[in-house]
Structure formats: C-alpha cells, structure tokens
Tab-separated table of C-alpha atoms in Angstrom:
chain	number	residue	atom	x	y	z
A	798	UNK	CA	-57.567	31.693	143.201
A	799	UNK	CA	-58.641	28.840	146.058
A	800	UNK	CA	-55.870	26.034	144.400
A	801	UNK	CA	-58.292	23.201	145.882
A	802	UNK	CA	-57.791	20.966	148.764
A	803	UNK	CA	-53.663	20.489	147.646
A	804	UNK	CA	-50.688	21.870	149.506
A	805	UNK	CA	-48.866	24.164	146.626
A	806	UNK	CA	-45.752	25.751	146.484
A	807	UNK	CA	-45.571	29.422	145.277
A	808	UNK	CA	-43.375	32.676	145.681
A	809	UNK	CA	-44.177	34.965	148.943
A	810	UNK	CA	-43.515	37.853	147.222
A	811	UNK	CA	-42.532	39.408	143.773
A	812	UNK	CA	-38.765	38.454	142.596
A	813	UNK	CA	-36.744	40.572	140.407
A	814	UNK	CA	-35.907	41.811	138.019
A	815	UNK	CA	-32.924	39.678	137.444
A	816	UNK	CA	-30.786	40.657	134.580
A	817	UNK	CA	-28.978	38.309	132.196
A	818	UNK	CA	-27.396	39.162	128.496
A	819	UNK	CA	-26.992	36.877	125.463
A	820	UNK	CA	-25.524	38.081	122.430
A	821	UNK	CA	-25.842	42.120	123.139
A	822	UNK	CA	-29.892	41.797	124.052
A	823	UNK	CA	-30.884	42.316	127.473
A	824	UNK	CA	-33.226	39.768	128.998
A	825	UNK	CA	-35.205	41.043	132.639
A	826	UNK	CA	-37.168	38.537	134.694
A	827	UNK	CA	-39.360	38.998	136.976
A	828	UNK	CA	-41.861	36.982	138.681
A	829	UNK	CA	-45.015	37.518	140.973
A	830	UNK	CA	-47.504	35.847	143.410
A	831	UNK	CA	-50.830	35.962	141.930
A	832	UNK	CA	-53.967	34.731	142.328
A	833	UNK	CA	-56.430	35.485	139.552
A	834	UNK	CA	-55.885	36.106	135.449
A	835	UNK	CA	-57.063	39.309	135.912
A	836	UNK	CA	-54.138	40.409	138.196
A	837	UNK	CA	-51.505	38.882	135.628
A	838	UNK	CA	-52.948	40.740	133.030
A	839	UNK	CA	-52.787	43.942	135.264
A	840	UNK	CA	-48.867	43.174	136.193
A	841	UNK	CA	-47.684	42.924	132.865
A	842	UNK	CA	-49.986	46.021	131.390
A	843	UNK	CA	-47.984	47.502	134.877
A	844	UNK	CA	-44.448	46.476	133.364
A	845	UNK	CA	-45.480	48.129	129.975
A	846	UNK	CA	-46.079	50.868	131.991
A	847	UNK	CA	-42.458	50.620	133.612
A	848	UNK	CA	-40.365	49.669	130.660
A	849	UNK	CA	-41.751	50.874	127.832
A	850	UNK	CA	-39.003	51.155	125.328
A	851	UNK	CA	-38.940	47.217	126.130
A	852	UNK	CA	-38.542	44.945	122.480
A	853	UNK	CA	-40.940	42.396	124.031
A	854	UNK	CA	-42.522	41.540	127.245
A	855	UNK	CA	-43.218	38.037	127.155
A	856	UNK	CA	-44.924	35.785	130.190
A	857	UNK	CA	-46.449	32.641	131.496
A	858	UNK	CA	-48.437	31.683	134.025
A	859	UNK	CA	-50.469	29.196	136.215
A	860	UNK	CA	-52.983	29.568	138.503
A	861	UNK	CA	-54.818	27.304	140.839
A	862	UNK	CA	-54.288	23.432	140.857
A	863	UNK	CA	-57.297	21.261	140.277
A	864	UNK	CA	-58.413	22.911	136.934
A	865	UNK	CA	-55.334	25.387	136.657
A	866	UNK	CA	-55.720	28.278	134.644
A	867	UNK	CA	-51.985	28.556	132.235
A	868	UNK	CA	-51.520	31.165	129.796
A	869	UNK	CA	-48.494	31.531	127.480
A	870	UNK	CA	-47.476	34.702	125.810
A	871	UNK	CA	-44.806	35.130	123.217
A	872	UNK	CA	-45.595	38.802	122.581
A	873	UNK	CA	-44.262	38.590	118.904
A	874	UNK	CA	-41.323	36.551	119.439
A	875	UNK	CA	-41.544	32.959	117.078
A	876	UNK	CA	-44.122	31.087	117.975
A	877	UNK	CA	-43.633	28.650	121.598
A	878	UNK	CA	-39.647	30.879	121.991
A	879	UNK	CA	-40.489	32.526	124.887
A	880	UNK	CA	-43.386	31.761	126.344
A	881	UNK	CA	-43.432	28.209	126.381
A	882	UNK	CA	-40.049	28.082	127.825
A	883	UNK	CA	-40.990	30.510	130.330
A	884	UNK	CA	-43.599	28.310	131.309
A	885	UNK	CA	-41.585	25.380	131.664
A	886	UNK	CA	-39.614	26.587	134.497
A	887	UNK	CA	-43.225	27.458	136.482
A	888	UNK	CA	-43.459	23.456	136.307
A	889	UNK	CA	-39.585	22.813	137.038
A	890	UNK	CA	-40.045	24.626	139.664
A	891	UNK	CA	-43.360	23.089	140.504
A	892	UNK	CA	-45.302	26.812	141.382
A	893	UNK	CA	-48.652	27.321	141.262
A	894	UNK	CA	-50.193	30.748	141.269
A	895	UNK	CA	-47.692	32.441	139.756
A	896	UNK	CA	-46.743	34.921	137.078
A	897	UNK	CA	-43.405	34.732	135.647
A	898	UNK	CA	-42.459	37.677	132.290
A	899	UNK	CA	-39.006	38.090	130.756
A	900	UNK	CA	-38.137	41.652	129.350
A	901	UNK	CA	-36.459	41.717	126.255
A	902	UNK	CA	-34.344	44.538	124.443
A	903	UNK	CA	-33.063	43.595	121.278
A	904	UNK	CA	-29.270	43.697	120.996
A	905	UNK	CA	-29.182	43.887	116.767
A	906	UNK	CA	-27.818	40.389	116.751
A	907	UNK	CA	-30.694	37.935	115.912
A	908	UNK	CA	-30.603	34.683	118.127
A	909	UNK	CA	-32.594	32.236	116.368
A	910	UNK	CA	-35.512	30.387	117.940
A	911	UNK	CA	-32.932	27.771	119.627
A	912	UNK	CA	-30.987	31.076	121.076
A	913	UNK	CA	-34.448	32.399	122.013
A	914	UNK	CA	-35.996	29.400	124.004
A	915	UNK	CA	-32.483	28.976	125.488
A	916	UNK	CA	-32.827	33.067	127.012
A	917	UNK	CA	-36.138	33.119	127.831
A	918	UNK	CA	-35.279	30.087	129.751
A	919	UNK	CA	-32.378	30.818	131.440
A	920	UNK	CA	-34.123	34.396	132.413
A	921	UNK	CA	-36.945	32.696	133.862
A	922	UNK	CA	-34.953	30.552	135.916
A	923	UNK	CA	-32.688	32.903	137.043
A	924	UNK	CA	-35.632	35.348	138.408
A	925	UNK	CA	-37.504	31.958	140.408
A	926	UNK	CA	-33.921	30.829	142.097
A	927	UNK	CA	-33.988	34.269	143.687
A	928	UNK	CA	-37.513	34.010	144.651
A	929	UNK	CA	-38.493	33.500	147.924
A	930	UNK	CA	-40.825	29.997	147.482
A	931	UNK	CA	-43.289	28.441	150.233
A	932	UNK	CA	-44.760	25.307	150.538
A	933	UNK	CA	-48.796	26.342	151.086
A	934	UNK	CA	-51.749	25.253	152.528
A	935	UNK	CA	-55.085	26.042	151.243
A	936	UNK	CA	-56.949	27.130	154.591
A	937	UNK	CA	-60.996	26.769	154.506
A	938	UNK	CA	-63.087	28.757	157.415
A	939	UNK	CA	-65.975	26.513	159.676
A	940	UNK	CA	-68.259	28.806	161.339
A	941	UNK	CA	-69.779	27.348	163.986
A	942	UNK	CA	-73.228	28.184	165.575
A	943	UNK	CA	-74.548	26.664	169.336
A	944	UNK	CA	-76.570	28.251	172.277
A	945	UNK	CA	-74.378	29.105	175.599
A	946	UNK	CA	-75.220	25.981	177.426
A	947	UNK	CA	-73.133	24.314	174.757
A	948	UNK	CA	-69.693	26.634	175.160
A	949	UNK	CA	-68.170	24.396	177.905
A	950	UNK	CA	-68.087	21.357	175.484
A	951	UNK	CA	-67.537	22.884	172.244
A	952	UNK	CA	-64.218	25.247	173.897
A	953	UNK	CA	-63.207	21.645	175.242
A	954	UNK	CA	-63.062	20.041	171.629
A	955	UNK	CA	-60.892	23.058	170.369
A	956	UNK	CA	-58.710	23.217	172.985
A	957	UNK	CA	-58.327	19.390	172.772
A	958	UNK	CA	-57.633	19.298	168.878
A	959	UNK	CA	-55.892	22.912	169.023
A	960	UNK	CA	-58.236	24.183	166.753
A	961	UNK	CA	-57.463	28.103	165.027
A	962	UNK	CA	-60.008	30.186	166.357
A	963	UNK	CA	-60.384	33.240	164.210
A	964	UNK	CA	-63.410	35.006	165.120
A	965	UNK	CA	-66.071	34.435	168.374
A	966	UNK	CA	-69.178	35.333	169.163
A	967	UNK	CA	-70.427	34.745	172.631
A	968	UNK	CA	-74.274	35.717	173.833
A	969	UNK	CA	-77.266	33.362	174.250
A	970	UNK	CA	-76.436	32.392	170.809
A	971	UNK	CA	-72.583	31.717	170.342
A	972	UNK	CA	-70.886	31.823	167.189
A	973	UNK	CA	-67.034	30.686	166.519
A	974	UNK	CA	-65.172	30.570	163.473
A	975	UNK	CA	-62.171	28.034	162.800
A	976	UNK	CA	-59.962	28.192	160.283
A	977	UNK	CA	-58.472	24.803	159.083
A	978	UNK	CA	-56.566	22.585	156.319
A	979	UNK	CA	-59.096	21.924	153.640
A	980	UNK	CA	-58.191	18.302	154.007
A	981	UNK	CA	-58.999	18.562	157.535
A	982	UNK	CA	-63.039	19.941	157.003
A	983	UNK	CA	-64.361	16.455	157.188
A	984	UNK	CA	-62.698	15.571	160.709
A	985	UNK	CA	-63.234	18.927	162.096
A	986	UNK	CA	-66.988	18.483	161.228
A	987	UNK	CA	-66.726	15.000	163.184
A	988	UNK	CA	-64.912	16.420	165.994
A	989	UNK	CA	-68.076	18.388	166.895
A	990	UNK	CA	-70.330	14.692	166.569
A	991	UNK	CA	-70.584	14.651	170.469
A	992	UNK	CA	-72.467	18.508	170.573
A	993	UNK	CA	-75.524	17.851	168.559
A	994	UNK	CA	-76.909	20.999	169.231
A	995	UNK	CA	-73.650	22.475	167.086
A	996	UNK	CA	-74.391	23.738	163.632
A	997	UNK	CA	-71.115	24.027	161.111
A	998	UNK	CA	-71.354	26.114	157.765
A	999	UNK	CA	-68.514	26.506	155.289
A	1000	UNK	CA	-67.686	30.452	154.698
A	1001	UNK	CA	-64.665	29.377	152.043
C-alpha cells in the first residue's frame, strides 16, 4: 500500500522464525514486508499451512501511514494477550507495512494473561531485532510529454536537478518519465515552469 507522502521505516525482507520458550511452550516469530491486508491474510493462512499442529497463530499488523490499516489477532488466546502486545512492538519499533505473527505450542503449563502478553511480546521483539529494517521513501512517477524542439531544454533541467529518468520516449513527440520523492512532485512540476510547451501527468 502507497504509505502517503512520509518517509517510513519497514523490514526489507521476511525475518524469522526466531524461537524463544517460557514455561515448556514454544513461542515462533516471524515477521514480513507487506503491503496490502490481503497479503497478511495470505501469509498467515501460508503459516497454517507450514505449522499446522501449531496451538495458536496469533498476529498484528499495520499498513500504510496516513490512514493505516492495523489489525490485531489473538487467535483464541484471552482477549488483547497476544495480539495487542504483538502490535505494540510494530509501533516500538516504529514499522509501517508490516506483518508480525507469533507461533505458539502449548507447553501444559498455563501462563496466565500477564505470562501471555509478556511472550507474545518478547517473541515479537525478538523476530524485529533480527530483521533487516530500512528507512523508505515513497517514490511517485511524472511522465512528461513535449515535441522534439523542446528536448535540449527539458534534458538540461534533469541533468541540472539530477532528476531519475526511468523510461524515454524520443520521436516528434517525446515522452520521459521521472521518478521522484512524493514530497518533491510540487518542485519537480516547477522545475519544468521555463518549457511551457511541457505537459506533466502523475502515473502513481
């Protein structure tokens, strides 16, 4: 999911699973990169599909920034035990599109819901300290239209303001494509003032 116009941190890739044992039951977590509901829902239906003599798969996540999308799942554990303190790491951590679940086996010794928020904490932090986390910028593409008598001036303004050029099209009708900061749409739109004959559409 597009997290806005924000720099976000999140993981690069999938960490775990990270084992860790209280009281004879054996706690597994593991946490992903994702960027829509319907891919967490598809990773933990996966990890039912991977461990599934597990007691309990329980998760949280977040995902995007401005209107972020959080979900938390104590999979028949007491109500806000696992879930809720799985979730609370995401923020300690401060990660956005992200998908963080905690395996649980039952040991036969019951832990109580203080012993159970405890775990599922402690799991979940465990698995993000051994995750690989980046600091991210949300990228939007400008695609920019102009006729070839205008190439000189608009190749000149990227070059001067080291502009990303991801895609070009050059005939009697030129297109180029720039990827940039979100942030940065306004002032690459006003870079291009000087060309009127330059047309600049947003492709996301």
């Amino acid at each position: 999911m597009e997290s806005g116009g924000k720099t976000f941190r999140t993981l690069t890739a999938p960490s775990g699973p990270v084992e860790f044992r209280e009281r004879k039951s054996k706690f597994l977590g593991v946490a992903y990169p994702v960027d829509s509901t319907e891919q967490a829902r598809e990773q933990v239906a996966a990890l039912w599909q991977e461990f599934p003599d597990a007691t309990h798969i329980c998760y949280a996540y977040r995902i995007g920034s401005d209107l972020p999308e959080i979900r938390m799942n104590d999979d028949g554990e007491p109500s806000h035990s696992a879930g809720a303190p799985i979730f609370g790491q995401i923020e300690s951590f401060d990660l956005m599109d992200v998908l963080v679940c905690v395996i649980r086996y039952y040991g036969g010794t019951k832990l109580g819901v203080g012993g159970l928020i405890q775990a599922y904490r402690d799991a979940a932090r465990r698995c993000l300290e051994h995750g690989r986390i980046v600091t991210r910028i949300p990228k939007a593409v400008l695609s920019l239209g102009f006729t070839y008598a205008d190439l000189d001036a608009v190749l000149r303004i990227i070059d001067q303001n080291r502009f990303n050029v991801v895609r070009r099209e050059m005939a009697l009708s030129c297109r180029i494509d720039l990827e940039v900061p979100v942030e940065e749409t306004e002032r690459v739109r006003n870079a291009f003032g000087p060309v009127p004959g330059v047309t600049i559409n947003d492709k996301g």
